[in-house]
mmCIF file with all atom_site columns, C-alpha atoms in Angstrom:
data_model
loop_
_atom_site.group_PDB
_atom_site.id
_atom_site.type_symbol
_atom_site.label_atom_id
_atom_site.label_alt_id
_atom_site.label_comp_id
_atom_site.label_asym_id
_atom_site.label_entity_id
_atom_site.label_seq_id
_atom_site.pdbx_PDB_ins_code
_atom_site.Cartn_x
_atom_site.Cartn_y
_atom_site.Cartn_z
_atom_site.occupancy
_atom_site.B_iso_or_equiv
_atom_site.pdbx_formal_charge
_atom_site.auth_seq_id
_atom_site.auth_comp_id
_atom_site.auth_asym_id
_atom_site.auth_atom_id
_atom_site.pdbx_PDB_model_num
ATOM 1   C CA . SER Q 1 1   ? 0.000  0.000   0.000   1.00 0.00 ? 1233 SER Q CA 1
ATOM 2   C CA . LEU Q 1 2   ? 1.006  3.613   -0.466  1.00 0.00 ? 1234 LEU Q CA 1
ATOM 3   C CA . SER Q 1 3   ? 2.431  5.228   2.629   1.00 0.00 ? 1235 SER Q CA 1
ATOM 4   C CA . MET Q 1 4   ? 1.151  8.620   3.824   1.00 0.00 ? 1236 MET Q CA 1
ATOM 5   C CA . PHE Q 1 5   ? 4.785  9.721   4.172   1.00 0.00 ? 1237 PHE Q CA 1
ATOM 6   C CA . PRO Q 1 6   ? 7.501  9.697   1.517   1.00 0.00 ? 1238 PRO Q CA 1
ATOM 7   C CA . SER Q 1 7   ? 10.293 7.205   1.693   1.00 0.00 ? 1239 SER Q CA 1
ATOM 8   C CA . SER Q 1 8   ? 13.604 8.236   3.207   1.00 0.00 ? 1240 SER Q CA 1
ATOM 9   C CA . ASP Q 1 9   ? 15.150 8.688   -0.274  1.00 0.00 ? 1241 ASP Q CA 1
ATOM 10  C CA . THR Q 1 10  ? 12.216 10.805  -1.449  1.00 0.00 ? 1242 THR Q CA 1
ATOM 11  C CA . ALA Q 1 11  ? 12.309 12.837  1.759   1.00 0.00 ? 1243 ALA Q CA 1
ATOM 12  C CA . SER Q 1 12  ? 15.990 13.500  1.241   1.00 0.00 ? 1244 SER Q CA 1
ATOM 13  C CA . ILE Q 1 13  ? 15.336 14.676  -2.303  1.00 0.00 ? 1245 ILE Q CA 1
ATOM 14  C CA . LEU Q 1 14  ? 12.472 16.926  -1.167  1.00 0.00 ? 1246 LEU Q CA 1
ATOM 15  C CA . LEU Q 1 15  ? 14.541 18.315  1.694   1.00 0.00 ? 1247 LEU Q CA 1
ATOM 16  C CA . SER Q 1 16  ? 17.455 18.986  -0.605  1.00 0.00 ? 1248 SER Q CA 1
ATOM 17  C CA . SER Q 1 17  ? 15.187 20.641  -3.156  1.00 0.00 ? 1249 SER Q CA 1
ATOM 18  C CA . GLY Q 1 18  ? 13.508 22.743  -0.492  1.00 0.00 ? 1250 GLY Q CA 1
ATOM 19  C CA . SER Q 1 19  ? 16.820 23.831  0.926   1.00 0.00 ? 1251 SER Q CA 1
ATOM 20  C CA . SER Q 1 20  ? 18.032 24.854  -2.528  1.00 0.00 ? 1252 SER Q CA 1
ATOM 21  C CA . SER Q 1 21  ? 14.857 26.866  -3.138  1.00 0.00 ? 1253 SER Q CA 1
ATOM 22  C CA . ILE Q 1 22  ? 15.139 28.614  0.225   1.00 0.00 ? 1254 ILE Q CA 1
ATOM 23  C CA . ASN Q 1 23  ? 18.800 29.393  -0.403  1.00 0.00 ? 1255 ASN Q CA 1
ATOM 24  C CA . SER Q 1 24  ? 17.895 30.720  -3.849  1.00 0.00 ? 1256 SER Q CA 1
ATOM 25  C CA . ILE Q 1 25  ? 15.190 32.987  -2.398  1.00 0.00 ? 1257 ILE Q CA 1
ATOM 26  C CA . ILE Q 1 26  ? 17.546 34.257  0.304   1.00 0.00 ? 1258 ILE Q CA 1
ATOM 27  C CA . SER Q 1 27  ? 20.256 34.938  -2.279  1.00 0.00 ? 1259 SER Q CA 1
ATOM 28  C CA . SER Q 1 28  ? 17.779 36.764  -4.506  1.00 0.00 ? 1260 SER Q CA 1
ATOM 29  C CA . SER Q 1 29  ? 16.501 38.833  -1.601  1.00 0.00 ? 1261 SER Q CA 1
ATOM 30  C CA . SER Q 1 30  ? 20.043 39.719  -0.605  1.00 0.00 ? 1262 SER Q CA 1
ATOM 31  C CA . ALA Q 1 31  ? 20.777 40.748  -4.185  1.00 0.00 ? 1263 ALA Q CA 1
ATOM 32  C CA . VAL Q 1 32  ? 17.705 42.992  -4.258  1.00 0.00 ? 1264 VAL Q CA 1
ATOM 33  C CA . VAL Q 1 33  ? 18.712 44.641  -0.992  1.00 0.00 ? 1265 VAL Q CA 1
ATOM 34  C CA . ALA Q 1 34  ? 22.311 45.000  -2.122  1.00 0.00 ? 1266 ALA Q CA 1
ATOM 35  C CA . ASP Q 1 35  ? 21.128 46.382  -5.444  1.00 0.00 ? 1267 ASP Q CA 1
ATOM 36  C CA . GLY Q 1 36  ? 18.859 48.941  -3.825  1.00 0.00 ? 1268 GLY Q CA 1
ATOM 37  C CA . GLY Q 1 37  ? 21.159 51.793  -4.822  1.00 0.00 ? 1269 GLY Q CA 1
ATOM 38  C CA . SER Q 1 38  ? 21.114 50.611  -8.410  1.00 0.00 ? 1270 SER Q CA 1
ATOM 39  C CA . THR Q 1 39  ? 17.327 50.361  -8.356  1.00 0.00 ? 1271 THR Q CA 1
ATOM 40  C CA . ASP Q 1 40  ? 17.067 53.901  -7.022  1.00 0.00 ? 1272 ASP Q CA 1
ATOM 41  C CA . ALA Q 1 41  ? 19.415 55.094  -9.748  1.00 0.00 ? 1273 ALA Q CA 1
ATOM 42  C CA . VAL Q 1 42  ? 17.278 53.471  -12.430 1.00 0.00 ? 1274 VAL Q CA 1
ATOM 43  C CA . ALA Q 1 43  ? 14.144 55.027  -10.920 1.00 0.00 ? 1275 ALA Q CA 1
ATOM 44  C CA . LEU Q 1 44  ? 15.750 58.484  -10.857 1.00 0.00 ? 1276 LEU Q CA 1
ATOM 45  C CA . LYS Q 1 45  ? 16.880 58.098  -14.464 1.00 0.00 ? 1277 LYS Q CA 1
ATOM 46  C CA . SER Q 1 46  ? 13.359 57.092  -15.503 1.00 0.00 ? 1278 SER Q CA 1
ATOM 47  C CA . ILE Q 1 47  ? 11.906 60.119  -13.720 1.00 0.00 ? 1279 ILE Q CA 1
ATOM 48  C CA . ALA Q 1 48  ? 14.501 62.361  -15.352 1.00 0.00 ? 1280 ALA Q CA 1
ATOM 49  C CA . GLU Q 1 49  ? 13.702 60.923  -18.771 1.00 0.00 ? 1281 GLU Q CA 1
ATOM 50  C CA . ALA Q 1 50  ? 9.967  61.491  -18.284 1.00 0.00 ? 1282 ALA Q CA 1
ATOM 51  C CA . LEU Q 1 51  ? 10.616 65.054  -17.111 1.00 0.00 ? 1283 LEU Q CA 1
ATOM 52  C CA . GLY Q 1 52  ? 12.883 65.598  -20.100 1.00 0.00 ? 1284 GLY Q CA 1
ATOM 53  C CA . TYR Q 1 53  ? 10.143 64.701  -22.551 1.00 0.00 ? 1285 TYR Q CA 1
ATOM 54  C CA . LEU Q 1 54  ? 7.621  66.711  -20.528 1.00 0.00 ? 1286 LEU Q CA 1
ATOM 55  C CA . ILE Q 1 55  ? 9.817  69.807  -20.770 1.00 0.00 ? 1287 ILE Q CA 1
ATOM 56  C CA . GLY Q 1 56  ? 10.157 69.186  -24.490 1.00 0.00 ? 1288 GLY Q CA 1
ATOM 57  C CA . ALA Q 1 57  ? 6.390  69.174  -24.896 1.00 0.00 ? 1289 ALA Q CA 1
ATOM 58  C CA . ALA Q 1 58  ? 5.917  72.183  -22.610 1.00 0.00 ? 1290 ALA Q CA 1
ATOM 59  C CA . SER Q 1 59  ? 8.523  74.177  -24.525 1.00 0.00 ? 1291 SER Q CA 1
ATOM 60  C CA . LEU Q 1 60  ? 6.080  74.347  -27.420 1.00 0.00 ? 1292 LEU Q CA 1
ATOM 61  C CA . LEU Q 1 61  ? 4.445  77.093  -25.341 1.00 0.00 ? 1293 LEU Q CA 1
ATOM 62  C CA . LEU Q 1 62  ? 7.668  79.060  -25.017 1.00 0.00 ? 1294 LEU Q CA 1
ATOM 63  C CA . TYR Q 1 63  ? 7.896  80.873  -28.357 1.00 0.00 ? 1295 TYR Q CA 1
ATOM 64  C CA . THR Q 1 64  ? 4.770  79.623  -30.106 1.00 0.00 ? 1296 THR Q CA 1
ATOM 65  C CA . PRO Q 1 65  ? 2.657  82.470  -28.615 1.00 0.00 ? 1297 PRO Q CA 1
ATOM 66  C CA . ILE Q 1 66  ? 5.048  84.957  -30.207 1.00 0.00 ? 1298 ILE Q CA 1
ATOM 67  C CA . ALA Q 1 67  ? 4.764  83.267  -33.606 1.00 0.00 ? 1299 ALA Q CA 1
ATOM 68  C CA . VAL Q 1 68  ? 0.970  83.105  -33.320 1.00 0.00 ? 1300 VAL Q CA 1
ATOM 69  C CA . ARG Q 1 69  ? 0.794  86.787  -32.401 1.00 0.00 ? 1301 ARG Q CA 1
ATOM 70  C CA . ILE Q 1 70  ? 2.931  87.762  -35.394 1.00 0.00 ? 1302 ILE Q CA 1
ATOM 71  C CA . ILE Q 1 71  ? 0.734  85.724  -37.742 1.00 0.00 ? 1303 ILE Q CA 1
ATOM 72  C CA . ARG Q 1 72  ? -2.469 87.088  -36.216 1.00 0.00 ? 1304 ARG Q CA 1
ATOM 73  C CA . THR Q 1 73  ? -1.433 90.745  -36.255 1.00 0.00 ? 1305 THR Q CA 1
ATOM 74  C CA . LYS Q 1 74  ? 0.658  90.456  -39.441 1.00 0.00 ? 1306 LYS Q CA 1
ATOM 75  C CA . SER Q 1 75  ? 3.298  92.523  -37.683 1.00 0.00 ? 1307 SER Q CA 1
ATOM 76  C CA . ALA Q 1 76  ? 6.671  91.806  -36.083 1.00 0.00 ? 1308 ALA Q CA 1
ATOM 77  C CA . ASP Q 1 77  ? 7.213  95.311  -34.739 1.00 0.00 ? 1309 ASP Q CA 1
ATOM 78  C CA . GLY Q 1 78  ? 8.983  95.352  -31.404 1.00 0.00 ? 1310 GLY Q CA 1
ATOM 79  C CA . LEU Q 1 79  ? 11.102 92.269  -32.089 1.00 0.00 ? 1311 LEU Q CA 1
ATOM 80  C CA . ALA Q 1 80  ? 14.849 92.592  -32.711 1.00 0.00 ? 1312 ALA Q CA 1
ATOM 81  C CA . VAL Q 1 81  ? 16.158 90.446  -35.571 1.00 0.00 ? 1313 VAL Q CA 1
ATOM 82  C CA . SER Q 1 82  ? 19.610 90.150  -33.989 1.00 0.00 ? 1314 SER Q CA 1
ATOM 83  C CA . THR Q 1 83  ? 18.120 88.679  -30.809 1.00 0.00 ? 1315 THR Q CA 1
ATOM 84  C CA . TRP Q 1 84  ? 16.554 85.828  -32.725 1.00 0.00 ? 1316 TRP Q CA 1
ATOM 85  C CA . TRP Q 1 85  ? 19.684 85.160  -34.795 1.00 0.00 ? 1317 TRP Q CA 1
ATOM 86  C CA . LEU Q 1 86  ? 21.640 84.910  -31.541 1.00 0.00 ? 1318 LEU Q CA 1
ATOM 87  C CA . LYS Q 1 87  ? 19.010 82.647  -29.975 1.00 0.00 ? 1319 LYS Q CA 1
ATOM 88  C CA . LEU Q 1 88  ? 18.945 80.341  -32.994 1.00 0.00 ? 1320 LEU Q CA 1
ATOM 89  C CA . THR Q 1 89  ? 22.737 80.084  -33.053 1.00 0.00 ? 1321 THR Q CA 1
ATOM 90  C CA . SER Q 1 90  ? 22.923 79.461  -29.316 1.00 0.00 ? 1322 SER Q CA 1
ATOM 91  C CA . PHE Q 1 91  ? 20.277 76.725  -29.308 1.00 0.00 ? 1323 PHE Q CA 1
ATOM 92  C CA . THR Q 1 92  ? 21.819 75.057  -32.362 1.00 0.00 ? 1324 THR Q CA 1
ATOM 93  C CA . CYS Q 1 93  ? 25.234 74.904  -30.676 1.00 0.00 ? 1325 CYS Q CA 1
ATOM 94  C CA . THR Q 1 94  ? 23.630 73.139  -27.708 1.00 0.00 ? 1326 THR Q CA 1
ATOM 95  C CA . ASP Q 1 95  ? 21.830 70.700  -30.018 1.00 0.00 ? 1327 ASP Q CA 1
ATOM 96  C CA . VAL Q 1 96  ? 25.122 69.823  -31.725 1.00 0.00 ? 1328 VAL Q CA 1
ATOM 97  C CA . TYR Q 1 97  ? 26.909 69.430  -28.373 1.00 0.00 ? 1329 TYR Q CA 1
ATOM 98  C CA . ASN Q 1 98  ? 24.276 66.999  -27.084 1.00 0.00 ? 1330 ASN Q CA 1
ATOM 99  C CA . VAL Q 1 99  ? 24.128 64.955  -30.287 1.00 0.00 ? 1331 VAL Q CA 1
ATOM 100 C CA . LYS Q 1 100 ? 27.909 64.659  -30.701 1.00 0.00 ? 1332 LYS Q CA 1
ATOM 101 C CA . ASN Q 1 101 ? 28.306 63.620  -27.060 1.00 0.00 ? 1333 ASN Q CA 1
ATOM 102 C CA . GLY Q 1 102 ? 25.698 60.895  -27.498 1.00 0.00 ? 1334 GLY Q CA 1
ATOM 103 C CA . PHE Q 1 103 ? 23.290 62.165  -24.851 1.00 0.00 ? 1335 PHE Q CA 1
ATOM 104 C CA . PRO Q 1 104 ? 19.693 60.837  -25.075 1.00 0.00 ? 1336 PRO Q CA 1
ATOM 105 C CA . PHE Q 1 105 ? 17.083 63.011  -26.763 1.00 0.00 ? 1337 PHE Q CA 1
ATOM 106 C CA . ALA Q 1 106 ? 15.261 63.425  -23.441 1.00 0.00 ? 1338 ALA Q CA 1
ATOM 107 C CA . ALA Q 1 107 ? 18.307 65.347  -22.197 1.00 0.00 ? 1339 ALA Q CA 1
ATOM 108 C CA . PHE Q 1 108 ? 17.824 68.152  -24.723 1.00 0.00 ? 1340 PHE Q CA 1
ATOM 109 C CA . SER Q 1 109 ? 14.322 67.748  -26.161 1.00 0.00 ? 1341 SER Q CA 1
ATOM 110 C CA . GLU Q 1 110 ? 13.266 71.296  -25.311 1.00 0.00 ? 1342 GLU Q CA 1
ATOM 111 C CA . THR Q 1 111 ? 16.399 72.769  -26.895 1.00 0.00 ? 1343 THR Q CA 1
ATOM 112 C CA . PHE Q 1 112 ? 15.550 70.969  -30.122 1.00 0.00 ? 1344 PHE Q CA 1
ATOM 113 C CA . VAL Q 1 113 ? 11.969 72.255  -29.955 1.00 0.00 ? 1345 VAL Q CA 1
ATOM 114 C CA . ILE Q 1 114 ? 12.902 75.884  -29.233 1.00 0.00 ? 1346 ILE Q CA 1
ATOM 115 C CA . THR Q 1 115 ? 15.509 75.734  -32.007 1.00 0.00 ? 1347 THR Q CA 1
ATOM 116 C CA . LEU Q 1 116 ? 12.688 75.031  -34.446 1.00 0.00 ? 1348 LEU Q CA 1
ATOM 117 C CA . GLU Q 1 117 ? 10.482 77.669  -32.801 1.00 0.00 ? 1349 GLU Q CA 1
ATOM 118 C CA . SER Q 1 118 ? 13.253 80.260  -32.983 1.00 0.00 ? 1350 SER Q CA 1
ATOM 119 C CA . ALA Q 1 119 ? 13.816 79.507  -36.672 1.00 0.00 ? 1351 ALA Q CA 1
ATOM 120 C CA . ILE Q 1 120 ? 10.093 79.995  -37.351 1.00 0.00 ? 1352 ILE Q CA 1
ATOM 121 C CA . VAL Q 1 121 ? 9.904  83.235  -35.350 1.00 0.00 ? 1353 VAL Q CA 1
ATOM 122 C CA . LEU Q 1 122 ? 13.040 84.531  -37.064 1.00 0.00 ? 1354 LEU Q CA 1
ATOM 123 C CA . GLY Q 1 123 ? 11.571 83.727  -40.480 1.00 0.00 ? 1355 GLY Q CA 1
ATOM 124 C CA . LEU Q 1 124 ? 8.338  85.528  -39.581 1.00 0.00 ? 1356 LEU Q CA 1
ATOM 125 C CA . ILE Q 1 125 ? 10.242 88.571  -38.339 1.00 0.00 ? 1357 ILE Q CA 1
ATOM 126 C CA . LEU Q 1 126 ? 12.350 88.737  -41.488 1.00 0.00 ? 1358 LEU Q CA 1
ATOM 127 C CA . TYR Q 1 127 ? 9.253  88.440  -43.653 1.00 0.00 ? 1359 TYR Q CA 1
ATOM 128 C CA . HIS Q 1 128 ? 7.056  90.970  -41.870 1.00 0.00 ? 1360 HIS Q CA 1
ATOM 129 C CA . GLN Q 1 129 ? 9.882  93.456  -41.376 1.00 0.00 ? 1361 GLN Q CA 1
ATOM 130 C CA . LYS Q 1 130 ? 10.727 93.062  -45.080 1.00 0.00 ? 1362 LYS Q CA 1
ATOM 131 C CA . ARG Q 1 131 ? 14.331 92.081  -44.415 1.00 0.00 ? 1363 ARG Q CA 1
ATOM 132 C CA . ILE Q 1 132 ? 14.559 89.141  -46.799 1.00 0.00 ? 1364 ILE Q CA 1
ATOM 133 C CA . ASN Q 1 133 ? 17.384 89.932  -49.206 1.00 0.00 ? 1365 ASN Q CA 1
ATOM 134 C CA . ASP Q 1 134 ? 20.492 88.327  -50.693 1.00 0.00 ? 1366 ASP Q CA 1
ATOM 135 C CA . SER Q 1 135 ? 22.471 88.728  -47.466 1.00 0.00 ? 1367 SER Q CA 1
ATOM 136 C CA . THR Q 1 136 ? 19.721 87.086  -45.433 1.00 0.00 ? 1368 THR Q CA 1
ATOM 137 C CA . LEU Q 1 137 ? 19.463 84.165  -47.844 1.00 0.00 ? 1369 LEU Q CA 1
ATOM 138 C CA . LEU Q 1 138 ? 23.256 83.664  -47.775 1.00 0.00 ? 1370 LEU Q CA 1
ATOM 139 C CA . ALA Q 1 139 ? 23.194 83.711  -43.958 1.00 0.00 ? 1371 ALA Q CA 1
ATOM 140 C CA . CYS Q 1 140 ? 20.421 81.094  -43.914 1.00 0.00 ? 1372 CYS Q CA 1
ATOM 141 C CA . LEU Q 1 141 ? 22.289 78.848  -46.380 1.00 0.00 ? 1373 LEU Q CA 1
ATOM 142 C CA . ALA Q 1 142 ? 25.491 79.172  -44.353 1.00 0.00 ? 1374 ALA Q CA 1
ATOM 143 C CA . TYR Q 1 143 ? 23.602 78.269  -41.168 1.00 0.00 ? 1375 TYR Q CA 1
ATOM 144 C CA . LEU Q 1 144 ? 22.052 75.173  -42.773 1.00 0.00 ? 1376 LEU Q CA 1
ATOM 145 C CA . ALA Q 1 145 ? 25.358 74.035  -44.294 1.00 0.00 ? 1377 ALA Q CA 1
ATOM 146 C CA . ILE Q 1 146 ? 27.414 74.425  -41.104 1.00 0.00 ? 1378 ILE Q CA 1
ATOM 147 C CA . THR Q 1 147 ? 24.705 72.861  -38.916 1.00 0.00 ? 1379 THR Q CA 1
ATOM 148 C CA . SER Q 1 148 ? 24.310 69.858  -41.226 1.00 0.00 ? 1380 SER Q CA 1
ATOM 149 C CA . TRP Q 1 149 ? 28.090 69.368  -41.367 1.00 0.00 ? 1381 TRP Q CA 1
ATOM 150 C CA . ALA Q 1 150 ? 28.400 69.551  -37.570 1.00 0.00 ? 1382 ALA Q CA 1
ATOM 151 C CA . LEU Q 1 151 ? 25.402 67.310  -36.820 1.00 0.00 ? 1383 LEU Q CA 1
ATOM 152 C CA . PHE Q 1 152 ? 25.654 64.571  -39.411 1.00 0.00 ? 1384 PHE Q CA 1
ATOM 153 C CA . SER Q 1 153 ? 29.375 64.162  -39.992 1.00 0.00 ? 1385 SER Q CA 1
ATOM 154 C CA . PRO Q 1 154 ? 30.552 60.870  -38.435 1.00 0.00 ? 1386 PRO Q CA 1
ATOM 155 C CA . SER Q 1 155 ? 34.101 62.176  -38.099 1.00 0.00 ? 1387 SER Q CA 1
ATOM 156 C CA . PHE Q 1 156 ? 35.665 64.278  -35.350 1.00 0.00 ? 1388 PHE Q CA 1
ATOM 157 C CA . THR Q 1 157 ? 38.580 65.328  -37.545 1.00 0.00 ? 1389 THR Q CA 1
ATOM 158 C CA . PHE Q 1 158 ? 38.563 68.537  -39.553 1.00 0.00 ? 1390 PHE Q CA 1
ATOM 159 C CA . PRO Q 1 159 ? 37.599 68.991  -42.395 1.00 0.00 ? 1391 PRO Q CA 1
ATOM 160 C CA . TYR Q 1 160 ? 35.486 65.833  -42.312 1.00 0.00 ? 1392 TYR Q CA 1
ATOM 161 C CA . GLY Q 1 161 ? 33.782 66.848  -39.086 1.00 0.00 ? 1393 GLY Q CA 1
ATOM 162 C CA . PRO Q 1 162 ? 34.109 69.205  -36.111 1.00 0.00 ? 1394 PRO Q CA 1
ATOM 163 C CA . PRO Q 1 163 ? 36.846 68.229  -33.603 1.00 0.00 ? 1395 PRO Q CA 1
ATOM 164 C CA . ASN Q 1 164 ? 35.805 67.719  -29.982 1.00 0.00 ? 1396 ASN Q CA 1
ATOM 165 C CA . GLU Q 1 165 ? 37.557 70.956  -29.033 1.00 0.00 ? 1397 GLU Q CA 1
ATOM 166 C CA . TRP Q 1 166 ? 35.377 72.885  -31.477 1.00 0.00 ? 1398 TRP Q CA 1
ATOM 167 C CA . ILE Q 1 167 ? 32.226 71.257  -30.147 1.00 0.00 ? 1399 ILE Q CA 1
ATOM 168 C CA . ASP Q 1 168 ? 33.136 72.202  -26.571 1.00 0.00 ? 1400 ASP Q CA 1
ATOM 169 C CA . ALA Q 1 169 ? 34.011 75.736  -27.692 1.00 0.00 ? 1401 ALA Q CA 1
ATOM 170 C CA . ALA Q 1 170 ? 30.664 76.015  -29.495 1.00 0.00 ? 1402 ALA Q CA 1
ATOM 171 C CA . GLN Q 1 171 ? 28.820 75.057  -26.302 1.00 0.00 ? 1403 GLN Q CA 1
ATOM 172 C CA . ILE Q 1 172 ? 30.766 77.664  -24.332 1.00 0.00 ? 1404 ILE Q CA 1
ATOM 173 C CA . LEU Q 1 173 ? 29.866 80.156  -27.063 1.00 0.00 ? 1405 LEU Q CA 1
ATOM 174 C CA . SER Q 1 174 ? 26.243 79.056  -26.707 1.00 0.00 ? 1406 SER Q CA 1
ATOM 175 C CA . ILE Q 1 175 ? 26.269 80.043  -23.037 1.00 0.00 ? 1407 ILE Q CA 1
ATOM 176 C CA . ALA Q 1 176 ? 27.634 83.479  -23.902 1.00 0.00 ? 1408 ALA Q CA 1
ATOM 177 C CA . LEU Q 1 177 ? 25.175 83.957  -26.775 1.00 0.00 ? 1409 LEU Q CA 1
ATOM 178 C CA . SER Q 1 178 ? 22.238 82.900  -24.620 1.00 0.00 ? 1410 SER Q CA 1
ATOM 179 C CA . ALA Q 1 179 ? 23.176 85.484  -22.019 1.00 0.00 ? 1411 ALA Q CA 1
ATOM 180 C CA . SER Q 1 180 ? 23.716 88.264  -24.561 1.00 0.00 ? 1412 SER Q CA 1
ATOM 181 C CA . ALA Q 1 181 ? 20.820 87.467  -26.924 1.00 0.00 ? 1413 ALA Q CA 1
ATOM 182 C CA . LEU Q 1 182 ? 18.365 89.640  -25.013 1.00 0.00 ? 1414 LEU Q CA 1
ATOM 183 C CA . VAL Q 1 183 ? 20.608 92.729  -25.016 1.00 0.00 ? 1415 VAL Q CA 1
ATOM 184 C CA . PRO Q 1 184 ? 19.427 94.005  -28.449 1.00 0.00 ? 1416 PRO Q CA 1
ATOM 185 C CA . GLN Q 1 185 ? 15.803 93.314  -27.494 1.00 0.00 ? 1417 GLN Q CA 1
ATOM 186 C CA . LEU Q 1 186 ? 16.128 95.063  -24.135 1.00 0.00 ? 1418 LEU Q CA 1
ATOM 187 C CA . LYS Q 1 187 ? 17.741 98.080  -25.809 1.00 0.00 ? 1419 LYS Q CA 1
ATOM 188 C CA . GLN Q 1 188 ? 14.950 98.247  -28.387 1.00 0.00 ? 1420 GLN Q CA 1
ATOM 189 C CA . ASN Q 1 189 ? 12.295 97.933  -25.680 1.00 0.00 ? 1421 ASN Q CA 1
ATOM 190 C CA . PHE Q 1 190 ? 13.965 100.708 -23.699 1.00 0.00 ? 1422 PHE Q CA 1
ATOM 191 C CA . ASP Q 1 191 ? 14.130 102.989 -26.734 1.00 0.00 ? 1423 ASP Q CA 1
ATOM 192 C CA . ARG Q 1 192 ? 10.452 102.349 -27.500 1.00 0.00 ? 1424 ARG Q CA 1
ATOM 193 C CA . ARG Q 1 193 ? 9.350  102.456 -23.872 1.00 0.00 ? 1425 ARG Q CA 1
ATOM 194 C CA . SER Q 1 194 ? 7.625  99.118  -24.505 1.00 0.00 ? 1426 SER Q CA 1
ATOM 195 C CA . SER Q 1 195 ? 7.858  95.515  -23.350 1.00 0.00 ? 1427 SER Q CA 1
ATOM 196 C CA . GLY Q 1 196 ? 7.936  94.415  -26.968 1.00 0.00 ? 1428 GLY Q CA 1
ATOM 197 C CA . ASP Q 1 197 ? 6.028  91.456  -28.305 1.00 0.00 ? 1429 ASP Q CA 1
ATOM 198 C CA . TYR Q 1 198 ? 7.045  88.890  -25.700 1.00 0.00 ? 1430 TYR Q CA 1
ATOM 199 C CA . SER Q 1 199 ? 4.480  86.609  -24.155 1.00 0.00 ? 1431 SER Q CA 1
ATOM 200 C CA . PRO Q 1 200 ? 4.159  87.098  -20.374 1.00 0.00 ? 1432 PRO Q CA 1
ATOM 201 C CA . ILE Q 1 201 ? 4.487  83.339  -19.823 1.00 0.00 ? 1433 ILE Q CA 1
ATOM 202 C CA . THR Q 1 202 ? 7.836  83.080  -21.615 1.00 0.00 ? 1434 THR Q CA 1
ATOM 203 C CA . ALA Q 1 203 ? 10.082 84.091  -18.715 1.00 0.00 ? 1435 ALA Q CA 1
ATOM 204 C CA . SER Q 1 204 ? 8.337  81.895  -16.132 1.00 0.00 ? 1436 SER Q CA 1
ATOM 205 C CA . LEU Q 1 205 ? 8.348  78.837  -18.392 1.00 0.00 ? 1437 LEU Q CA 1
ATOM 206 C CA . ALA Q 1 206 ? 12.038 79.304  -19.139 1.00 0.00 ? 1438 ALA Q CA 1
ATOM 207 C CA . SER Q 1 207 ? 12.901 79.614  -15.436 1.00 0.00 ? 1439 SER Q CA 1
ATOM 208 C CA . VAL Q 1 208 ? 10.994 76.480  -14.448 1.00 0.00 ? 1440 VAL Q CA 1
ATOM 209 C CA . GLY Q 1 209 ? 12.436 74.553  -17.375 1.00 0.00 ? 1441 GLY Q CA 1
ATOM 210 C CA . CYS Q 1 210 ? 16.004 75.482  -16.466 1.00 0.00 ? 1442 CYS Q CA 1
ATOM 211 C CA . ALA Q 1 211 ? 15.476 74.420  -12.861 1.00 0.00 ? 1443 ALA Q CA 1
ATOM 212 C CA . ILE Q 1 212 ? 14.202 70.991  -13.926 1.00 0.00 ? 1444 ILE Q CA 1
ATOM 213 C CA . ARG Q 1 213 ? 16.998 70.700  -16.493 1.00 0.00 ? 1445 ARG Q CA 1
ATOM 214 C CA . LEU Q 1 214 ? 19.607 70.872  -13.744 1.00 0.00 ? 1446 LEU Q CA 1
ATOM 215 C CA . PHE Q 1 215 ? 18.172 67.629  -12.355 1.00 0.00 ? 1447 PHE Q CA 1
ATOM 216 C CA . THR Q 1 216 ? 17.751 65.900  -15.710 1.00 0.00 ? 1448 THR Q CA 1
ATOM 217 C CA . THR Q 1 217 ? 21.275 66.872  -16.772 1.00 0.00 ? 1449 THR Q CA 1
ATOM 218 C CA . MET Q 1 218 ? 22.696 65.231  -13.660 1.00 0.00 ? 1450 MET Q CA 1
ATOM 219 C CA . GLU Q 1 219 ? 20.812 62.020  -14.427 1.00 0.00 ? 1451 GLU Q CA 1
ATOM 220 C CA . LEU Q 1 220 ? 20.814 61.827  -18.238 1.00 0.00 ? 1452 LEU Q CA 1
ATOM 221 C CA . ALA Q 1 221 ? 24.008 63.658  -19.217 1.00 0.00 ? 1453 ALA Q CA 1
ATOM 222 C CA . ASP Q 1 222 ? 26.238 62.497  -16.347 1.00 0.00 ? 1454 ASP Q CA 1
ATOM 223 C CA . GLY Q 1 223 ? 26.225 65.958  -14.801 1.00 0.00 ? 1455 GLY Q CA 1
ATOM 224 C CA . ASP Q 1 224 ? 27.961 67.536  -17.811 1.00 0.00 ? 1456 ASP Q CA 1
ATOM 225 C CA . VAL Q 1 225 ? 29.550 70.747  -16.538 1.00 0.00 ? 1457 VAL Q CA 1
ATOM 226 C CA . LEU Q 1 226 ? 28.980 72.811  -19.678 1.00 0.00 ? 1458 LEU Q CA 1
ATOM 227 C CA . LEU Q 1 227 ? 25.290 71.891  -19.803 1.00 0.00 ? 1459 LEU Q CA 1
ATOM 228 C CA . LEU Q 1 228 ? 24.879 72.660  -16.099 1.00 0.00 ? 1460 LEU Q CA 1
ATOM 229 C CA . CYS Q 1 229 ? 26.421 76.090  -16.704 1.00 0.00 ? 1461 CYS Q CA 1
ATOM 230 C CA . ASN Q 1 230 ? 24.052 76.573  -19.647 1.00 0.00 ? 1462 ASN Q CA 1
ATOM 231 C CA . TYR Q 1 231 ? 20.936 75.841  -17.601 1.00 0.00 ? 1463 TYR Q CA 1
ATOM 232 C CA . GLY Q 1 232 ? 22.225 77.427  -14.389 1.00 0.00 ? 1464 GLY Q CA 1
#
């Protein structure tokens, strides 16, 4: 007849199997505890990535109101052309720096978006202020050629591509351009005794975005010093 209890050999096998399972569970638990720091790091990186894309989406509200206002009023009075050339150049330098350093898109999504917005606003200003001429077209072609060469060249050796030193220098230049871009606009506003055509939400959005970018840069771009200086 069948016994209610396993034989001694079967019991030994079950005991051995049970012990192995328990040891496996304990080892796994220990690994999870030991890997807690790594888990936290992954969680922080995921949060930073989500925030990065969120900032990218929110940045559509940064300069879009200005473009919409120009289209609606059919006027770009009060906007300095030089300010928007400086902005476009500054943002493009940062785009190139991020791409060439291999940082994820979430680390600079808003810079990419405001680069496009700045190009659109600049085009609208040039059109409505009737400043489209041969010099403007040459400047636009030069911008497109240099940007394409810097972004898409697989080489880091001149003339086949921009050397790393040039890319770093361009990012440093971007910081300086970003700080000085508003000078022509501020001067024009002062001369006209007007706030210009800026949206009242622009400054607050930019401030909040920069604050969040300090966190995302630490997590997604390994705390890159030049990017931290750019957003700080």
